């Protein structure tokens, strides 16, 4: 039996070669069936499960520091460990998330700081702001349209919401669609939707919970491509420093029209990415929570490299990042860290699970081995 | 302290990498025998658990793969025996030639898929389309790139892929020394 199996394995290479050079229908269809089976198995998740299964007892029996666990070349972070967070603050200069103002640019060209909420509510009827919760909402009933029309400052045209470093903010548009806008991002939208489609533009990152209306599609425009939706929840990451623009679908369905002529339809759990330069596209199954945790001011990562983490830090904290050894950017981490706490909470945890050292000097975050 | 390795020949492979390389493939293989993907997954989890605990060393890659496929196969048979309702599947699983053929195909698919996955995105689409039987002309139209580009990328990709199959003894992942 074993001999038969050994033989089969030895022959596999030449069969693979044959399938490539003279593809036969039978193998091609089987190859495709197999591919769809593989797509249903999330190996990263299975690995985590397996890892816990074999290491659970050791982890639990370890001391408090065990909350941070090295997973092979990857690292697992866990910030819900009290003894740990305290040790953190002593070693690093305290640095809380940046606190710029969220600014709304009105159609008139006038800028209004949303933190002084009272001011704007006076100017714009039909608009309510809860700065503490970070929400601005536009009235959804018809009568408010008249109020808008009568308002002196305001014309039913476009507003632009700019969220600074260190913040996130959400807006309820006039159709009831809710948009969470991440740090260092801009949302450009009409105060009142009219016409055949509901079109908004995003720079940076936002999560959309689109109010269903099959007659009037909702379109999100980025500099690289647009996303067309009927009613759904999804995340768009179009930060200028990222190599590609990623759309992650949580529920419902969205369409990316006109990519190389054909449009691409996403189903829940899929992530569509387009490289900004090469325009190469990819469609993958992802754990959507990894791409939406920022709404709760948490960074959740799985096998992500340090570069991604540093990019997020740059958007949340007022620091310049200096990396002394670029190879460090490829170090991989798994776990979650808070984004609304002292920066040192993140740094100390990264240090605990890797050989990387962080120091904050004169507003610069130095990363070295 | 949490690192775990598998020794194959003179080389040391991280368990995690081996798991990620073979897990899904073994589930597909087991699924062909037990005809149920969820049961197949449980079975393969157990196979890896046994592998983790055994700490064995393997003479070479072939021995390791043969051990892996055989363990999965044996666990599948155990399951089918315990589950007499599925008697017809036992018959299928008992045919040695049939089983060896499943191993051959799964391993070939795995190699092919892994080698293709390592290609650049555009080259990858060219190879996948030509495997589906599309001509160079058709591929060029579909992907909106010139016929010459398709030709060049295709022949370059074939070279890379065949070189990979030539080194079939290598697991196609880098050993952790």
XYZ file of C-alpha atoms in Angstrom:
546
model
C 0.000 0.000 0.000
C 2.651 2.461 1.002
C 4.693 1.522 -2.041
C 1.708 2.298 -4.294
C 1.300 5.675 -2.659
C 5.002 6.463 -3.011
C 4.829 5.629 -6.697
C 1.787 7.840 -7.169
C 3.539 10.740 -5.463
C 6.647 10.280 -7.573
C 4.541 10.393 -10.744
C 2.557 13.457 -9.700
C 5.125 15.915 -11.069
C 4.990 14.554 -14.599
C 1.182 14.410 -14.490
C 1.119 18.062 -13.416
C 3.415 18.811 -16.326
C 1.159 16.953 -18.740
C -1.944 18.742 -17.474
C -0.211 22.038 -18.096
C 1.136 21.338 -21.573
C -1.735 19.315 -23.026
C -4.704 20.185 -20.840
C -7.457 17.627 -21.162
C -11.028 18.602 -20.556
C -11.492 15.988 -17.870
C -8.600 17.270 -15.774
C -9.401 20.917 -16.308
C -12.952 20.523 -15.058
C -11.757 18.463 -12.113
C -9.085 21.080 -11.389
C -11.776 23.751 -11.309
C -14.101 21.732 -9.089
C -11.194 21.204 -6.710
C -10.425 24.916 -6.764
C -13.938 25.796 -5.637
C -13.660 23.236 -2.843
C -10.390 24.762 -1.677
C -11.909 28.225 -1.739
C -14.386 27.166 0.937
C -11.601 26.201 3.341
C -10.029 29.105 5.196
C -6.636 27.602 5.966
C -5.494 30.515 8.131
C -8.513 30.039 10.371
C -8.024 26.295 10.468
C -4.430 26.830 11.467
C -5.397 29.109 14.358
C -7.942 26.525 15.541
C -5.423 23.755 15.265
C -2.782 25.818 17.036
C -5.092 26.466 19.960
C -5.990 22.815 20.108
C -2.369 21.738 20.520
C -1.179 24.630 22.680
C -4.214 25.446 24.794
C -2.997 23.791 27.989
C 0.440 25.299 27.830
C -0.957 28.747 27.211
C -3.409 28.618 30.085
C -0.858 27.319 32.546
C 1.545 30.100 31.790
C 1.864 33.374 33.718
C 0.231 36.683 32.909
C 2.648 37.339 30.104
C 1.061 34.417 28.335
C -1.620 36.683 27.005
C 0.890 37.496 24.335
C 1.764 34.415 22.411
C 4.291 33.760 19.737
C 2.768 31.782 16.924
C 5.735 30.443 15.037
C 7.017 33.200 12.796
C 3.776 35.018 13.342
C 2.746 36.738 16.534
C -0.524 36.805 18.337
C -1.381 39.969 20.193
C -3.899 40.341 22.925
C -4.497 43.638 24.567
C -7.025 42.559 27.152
C -4.463 41.888 29.823
C -4.435 44.354 32.658
C -1.108 43.713 34.332
C 0.442 44.229 30.999
C -0.924 47.576 29.985
C 0.371 49.161 33.146
C 3.926 48.095 32.573
C 3.653 49.619 29.159
C 3.132 53.221 29.994
C 6.254 53.542 32.076
C 8.624 52.627 29.317
C 7.348 54.809 26.539
C 6.616 58.450 26.144
C 2.868 58.793 26.453
C 1.225 59.520 23.143
C -2.540 59.541 22.760
C -4.318 59.493 19.402
C -4.173 62.755 17.497
C -7.106 65.084 18.134
C -7.695 67.266 15.102
C -11.147 68.588 14.287
C -13.527 66.909 11.929
C -14.277 69.511 9.282
C -17.309 69.828 7.065
C -16.881 71.808 3.891
C -20.210 73.210 2.757
C -21.366 73.710 -0.794
C -20.750 77.414 -0.280
C -17.071 76.698 0.265
C -17.382 77.545 3.940
C -15.634 75.277 6.479
C -17.320 74.296 9.726
C -15.641 72.456 12.586
C -18.002 69.722 13.653
C -16.763 69.667 17.222
C -18.437 72.998 17.813
C -21.704 71.357 16.969
C -24.009 74.089 18.113
C -22.635 76.436 15.500
C -23.528 74.248 12.595
C -26.961 73.250 13.719
C -27.843 76.883 13.667
C -26.591 77.248 10.152
C -28.097 74.139 8.686
C -31.583 73.132 9.501
C -32.282 69.448 9.092
C -28.787 68.528 10.218
C -28.070 67.081 13.641
C -24.671 66.483 15.097
C -23.519 64.426 18.023
C -19.845 65.246 18.266
C -19.321 62.995 21.255
C -20.582 59.962 19.422
C -19.053 61.214 16.230
C -22.207 61.259 14.147
C -23.668 63.790 11.780
C -27.035 63.077 10.253
C -29.159 64.623 7.560
C -32.904 64.664 7.863
C -34.565 62.026 5.772
C -38.091 63.338 5.328
C -39.316 65.421 2.459
C -40.158 68.503 4.481
C -36.513 68.991 5.325
C -35.805 69.533 1.668
C -37.784 72.729 1.847
C -35.894 73.758 4.921
C -32.641 73.226 3.077
C -33.875 75.196 0.149
C -34.798 78.107 2.368
C -31.551 78.099 4.260
C -29.329 81.002 3.361
C -25.919 79.386 3.649
C -26.915 76.105 2.274
C -27.709 74.931 -1.208
C -28.714 71.334 -1.873
C -25.335 70.584 -3.319
C -22.228 68.818 -2.147
C -20.683 68.607 1.301
C -17.232 67.266 2.060
C -16.518 65.587 5.389
C -12.813 65.520 6.319
C -11.748 63.295 9.183
C -8.295 64.121 10.574
C -5.589 61.905 12.011
C -6.610 59.920 15.043
C -10.367 60.112 14.554
C -13.193 58.305 12.886
C -16.623 59.787 12.249
C -19.896 58.623 10.833
C -22.531 60.332 8.745
C -26.125 59.432 7.991
C -26.919 60.616 4.487
C -30.294 61.912 3.380
C -31.330 58.491 2.019
C -30.642 56.845 5.386
C -27.333 55.309 4.287
C -24.790 55.281 7.097
C -21.109 55.848 6.376
C -18.258 55.394 8.869
C -15.283 57.470 7.729
C -11.826 56.424 8.984
C -8.902 58.649 10.004
C -7.305 60.841 7.329
C -10.172 60.266 4.943
C -12.635 62.403 3.016
C -16.214 61.736 1.975
C -17.787 63.903 -0.715
C -21.560 63.586 -0.967
C -24.695 65.509 -1.944
C -26.842 66.824 0.854
C -29.897 65.571 -1.013
C -29.750 62.761 -3.548
C -31.636 63.255 -6.754
C -31.623 61.731 -10.206
C -30.938 58.215 -11.324
C -28.195 57.324 -8.875
C -26.812 58.084 -5.430
C -23.145 58.924 -6.014
C -20.482 59.708 -3.387
C -16.693 59.941 -3.518
C -14.218 58.610 -0.986
C -10.543 59.273 -0.354
C -9.026 57.038 2.315
C -11.226 54.447 3.980
C -14.932 54.143 4.768
C -17.502 51.520 5.672
C -20.909 51.787 4.018
C -24.260 50.514 5.204
C -26.347 51.404 2.191
C -30.105 51.848 2.464
C -31.742 49.519 0.007
C -33.294 51.155 -3.026
C -33.197 49.050 -6.162
C -34.412 51.857 -8.377
C -31.654 54.256 -7.435
C -28.258 52.505 -7.244
C -25.651 53.784 -4.843
C -22.213 54.390 -6.358
C -18.974 54.854 -4.420
C -16.260 56.443 -6.479
C -12.534 56.118 -5.720
C -9.690 57.422 -7.843
C -9.063 53.894 -9.132
C -12.542 52.400 -9.634
C -16.195 52.686 -8.645
C -18.393 50.335 -6.677
C -22.068 50.008 -7.589
C -24.543 48.809 -4.957
C -28.229 48.360 -4.345
C -28.315 47.830 -0.580
C -25.508 46.295 1.373
C -22.665 46.584 3.893
C -19.097 46.903 2.691
C -15.728 48.540 3.316
C -13.678 50.556 0.821
C -9.990 51.153 1.477
C -8.557 53.686 -0.961
C -5.763 55.293 1.043
C -3.265 57.042 -1.208
C -0.249 55.309 0.385
C -1.631 51.817 -0.206
C -0.629 50.003 -3.392
C -4.168 48.919 -4.196
C -7.778 49.887 -3.586
C -9.680 47.162 -1.702
C -13.447 46.642 -1.474
C -14.575 44.135 1.156
C -18.181 42.954 1.104
C -19.810 42.042 4.430
C -23.359 41.400 3.232
C -25.575 41.927 0.186
C -23.924 42.302 -3.183
C -21.922 44.946 -5.011
C -20.631 45.288 -8.516
C -17.415 46.826 -9.808
C -18.431 48.041 -13.270
C -16.137 48.174 -16.286
C -12.990 46.462 -15.113
C -11.267 45.435 -18.348
C -14.632 45.716 -20.037
C -16.391 43.147 -17.864
C -17.858 43.974 -14.485
C -17.086 41.999 -11.367
C -19.798 40.940 -8.882
C -18.854 40.389 -5.260
C -20.569 37.991 -2.877
C -20.351 38.369 0.934
C -16.905 37.586 2.373
C -15.118 38.524 -0.844
C -12.512 41.219 -1.213
C -11.854 42.875 -4.551
C -8.518 44.591 -5.012
C -7.121 46.597 -7.882
C -3.501 47.657 -8.072
C -3.438 51.408 -8.699
C -0.592 51.252 -11.194
C -0.777 47.938 -12.990
C -4.591 47.758 -12.696
C -4.195 44.078 -11.900
C -7.214 42.806 -10.031
C -7.772 40.034 -7.523
C -10.840 38.556 -5.856
C -10.280 36.687 -2.606
C -12.162 35.194 0.316
C -11.315 37.140 3.460
C -12.279 37.377 7.099
C -14.264 40.615 6.797
C -13.824 41.476 10.443
C -10.142 42.142 9.760
C -11.139 44.968 7.437
C -13.929 46.507 9.501
C -12.576 46.433 13.070
C -11.354 50.023 12.689
C -14.962 51.181 13.142
C -14.682 50.062 16.764
C -11.268 51.707 17.114
C -9.561 48.339 17.133
C -6.925 47.045 14.757
C -7.411 43.352 14.088
C -4.753 41.660 12.046
C -3.917 38.202 10.855
C -0.514 37.478 9.425
C -0.155 41.156 8.532
C 3.233 42.746 8.148
C 4.612 45.577 10.226
C 4.282 47.972 7.297
C 0.480 47.778 7.481
C 0.520 48.336 11.247
C 2.819 51.355 10.888
C 0.566 52.816 8.182
C -2.387 52.570 10.550
C -0.346 54.135 13.375
C 0.605 57.063 11.122
C -3.073 57.748 10.479
C -4.054 57.568 14.106
C -1.165 59.190 15.979
C 0.771 62.374 15.376
C 4.111 60.725 14.691
C 6.524 60.447 11.873
C 7.784 56.893 11.516
C 11.461 56.153 10.910
C 12.376 52.558 10.122
C 16.076 51.828 10.420
C 16.047 48.406 8.839
C 13.512 48.038 6.030
C 13.482 44.258 6.337
C 11.583 44.773 9.595
C 8.572 45.885 7.579
C 7.971 42.275 6.593
C 7.754 40.931 10.148
C 4.307 39.379 10.562
C 1.818 39.731 13.389
C -1.591 38.363 14.320
C -3.971 39.649 16.978
C -5.713 42.865 17.980
C -4.687 46.166 19.511
C -6.673 49.238 20.551
C -6.483 52.329 18.359
C -7.997 54.757 20.844
C -5.459 54.259 23.606
C -1.902 55.324 24.307
C 0.406 54.432 21.422
C 2.725 52.711 23.879
C 0.056 50.041 24.444
C 0.532 48.935 20.854
C 4.306 49.352 20.840
C 4.934 47.444 24.027
C 2.915 44.506 22.788
C 4.724 44.414 19.490
C 8.033 44.467 21.399
C 6.997 41.597 23.633
C 6.379 39.261 20.751
C 9.229 40.200 18.440
C 12.815 41.430 18.374
C 11.702 44.858 17.250
C 12.444 47.885 19.433
C 10.476 51.128 19.380
C 11.440 54.536 20.695
C 9.650 57.873 20.487
C 12.080 60.746 20.087
C 10.963 64.290 19.296
C 7.679 63.230 17.785
C 9.300 60.537 15.703
C 8.709 56.844 16.141
C 12.010 55.050 15.626
C 11.768 51.380 14.671
C 14.893 49.268 15.028
C 15.980 45.732 15.664
C 9.124 27.888 22.625
C 5.930 27.384 20.622
C 7.733 26.555 17.425
C 7.294 23.099 16.076
C 9.236 21.573 13.251
C 9.065 18.605 10.955
C 12.363 17.028 9.981
C 12.492 15.809 6.411
C 15.842 14.554 5.190
C 18.405 17.024 6.439
C 15.930 19.888 6.475
C 13.732 21.396 9.113
C 10.306 22.690 8.088
C 8.043 24.834 10.230
C 4.930 22.874 11.120
C 2.765 25.860 10.332
C 4.039 26.063 6.761
C 3.521 22.357 6.212
C 0.009 22.611 7.642
C -0.878 25.507 5.360
C 0.581 23.719 2.373
C -1.219 20.422 2.825
C -4.300 20.903 4.983
C -6.851 21.909 2.339
C -5.425 19.434 -0.142
C -5.763 16.573 2.335
C -9.368 17.641 3.017
C -10.128 17.380 -0.702
C -8.448 13.956 -0.785
C -10.300 12.691 2.294
C -13.554 14.108 0.921
C -13.204 11.839 -2.111
C -13.144 8.829 0.223
C -15.710 9.724 2.879
C -17.902 11.871 0.581
C -18.477 14.519 3.219
C -16.405 17.678 3.477
C -17.045 18.324 7.150
C -16.103 14.821 8.183
C -13.087 15.086 5.893
C -11.997 18.226 7.728
C -12.272 16.563 11.141
C -10.313 13.614 9.898
C -7.503 15.768 8.524
C -7.369 17.782 11.772
C -6.765 14.472 13.550
C -4.108 13.481 11.042
C -2.202 16.695 11.730
C -2.671 16.242 15.453
C -1.037 12.849 15.208
C 1.723 14.341 13.071
C 2.282 17.049 15.694
C 2.540 14.564 18.511
C 4.693 12.028 16.688
C 7.759 14.252 16.256
C 8.987 11.718 13.718
C 11.635 12.385 11.110
C 11.186 11.463 7.468
C 13.807 10.213 5.091
C 12.790 12.493 2.263
C 9.841 14.461 0.901
C 8.329 11.433 -0.809
C 8.332 9.464 2.437
C 6.727 12.353 4.223
C 3.989 12.807 1.622
C 3.346 9.064 1.437
C 2.992 9.002 5.230
C 0.588 11.951 5.139
C -1.645 10.550 2.392
C -1.604 7.118 3.992
C -2.531 8.477 7.438
C -5.434 10.408 5.959
C -6.548 7.364 3.992
C -6.359 5.097 7.069
C -8.340 7.507 9.203
C -10.959 7.711 6.462
C -11.249 3.930 6.358
C -11.533 3.832 10.161
C -14.371 6.275 9.924
C -16.146 4.343 7.187
C -15.794 1.087 9.108
C -17.284 2.637 12.206
C -20.069 3.958 10.032
C -21.408 0.863 8.369
C -24.154 2.765 6.636
C -21.710 3.851 4.022
C -20.641 0.393 3.002
C -20.426 1.242 -0.672
C -17.711 3.749 0.063
C -15.643 1.164 1.841
C -15.603 -0.825 -1.346
C -14.345 2.144 -3.252
C -11.762 2.901 -0.608
C -10.572 -0.681 -0.514
C -9.497 -0.709 -4.150
C -5.787 0.003 -3.947
C -5.369 1.069 -7.567
C -8.265 3.474 -7.227
C -6.785 4.963 -4.091
C -3.331 5.350 -5.576
C -4.962 7.111 -8.492
C -6.672 9.553 -6.112
C -3.285 10.256 -4.522
C -1.653 10.769 -7.906
C -4.297 13.212 -9.084
C -4.548 15.172 -5.846
C -0.790 15.575 -5.597
C -0.535 16.630 -9.261
C -3.320 19.184 -8.789
C -1.697 20.460 -5.633
C 1.659 20.941 -7.355
C 0.048 22.560 -10.360
C -2.065 24.896 -8.283
C 0.793 25.878 -5.994
C 3.139 26.562 -8.893
C 0.489 28.628 -10.711
C -0.284 30.588 -7.552
C 3.293 31.814 -7.512
C 3.002 33.455 -10.935
C 2.326 37.162 -11.425
C -1.432 37.943 -11.701
C -1.535 38.543 -15.453
C 0.602 35.504 -16.259
C -1.616 33.491 -13.945
C -4.781 34.420 -15.883
C -3.051 33.535 -19.162
C -2.114 30.075 -17.898
C -5.553 29.400 -16.425
C -7.304 30.480 -19.624
C -5.022 28.410 -21.830
C -5.623 25.422 -19.580
C -9.306 25.915 -20.288
C -8.455 25.460 -23.935
C -8.499 29.086 -25.148
C -6.161 29.929 -28.032
C -3.528 32.667 -27.798
C -5.706 34.861 -29.999
C -8.734 34.361 -27.734
C -6.695 35.040 -24.597
C -5.306 38.211 -26.104
C -8.829 39.462 -26.820
C -10.213 38.452 -23.469
C -7.442 40.084 -21.425
C -7.021 42.981 -23.817
C -3.271 42.475 -24.318
C -1.297 41.897 -27.512
C -0.827 38.445 -29.011
C 2.938 38.779 -28.650
C 2.722 39.608 -24.973
C 0.520 36.561 -24.418
C 3.034 34.394 -26.279
C 6.035 35.698 -24.346
C 4.384 35.516 -20.930
C 3.020 32.060 -21.647
C 6.294 30.507 -22.718
C 8.160 32.163 -19.863
C 5.577 30.861 -17.392
C 5.839 27.317 -18.783
C 9.573 27.379 -18.199
C 9.157 28.466 -14.591
C 6.391 25.977 -13.929
C 8.215 23.020 -15.450
C 11.343 23.880 -13.529
C 9.237 23.706 -10.373
C 7.809 20.297 -11.232
C 11.334 19.102 -12.017
C 12.181 19.756 -8.405
C 9.187 17.853 -7.257
C 11.112 16.488 -4.301
C 11.107 19.931 -2.859
C 7.932 20.787 -1.018
C 7.830 24.117 -2.816
C 8.281 25.917 0.433
C 11.511 27.042 1.937
C 12.878 24.969 4.788
C 13.535 26.679 8.057
C 17.093 25.764 8.876
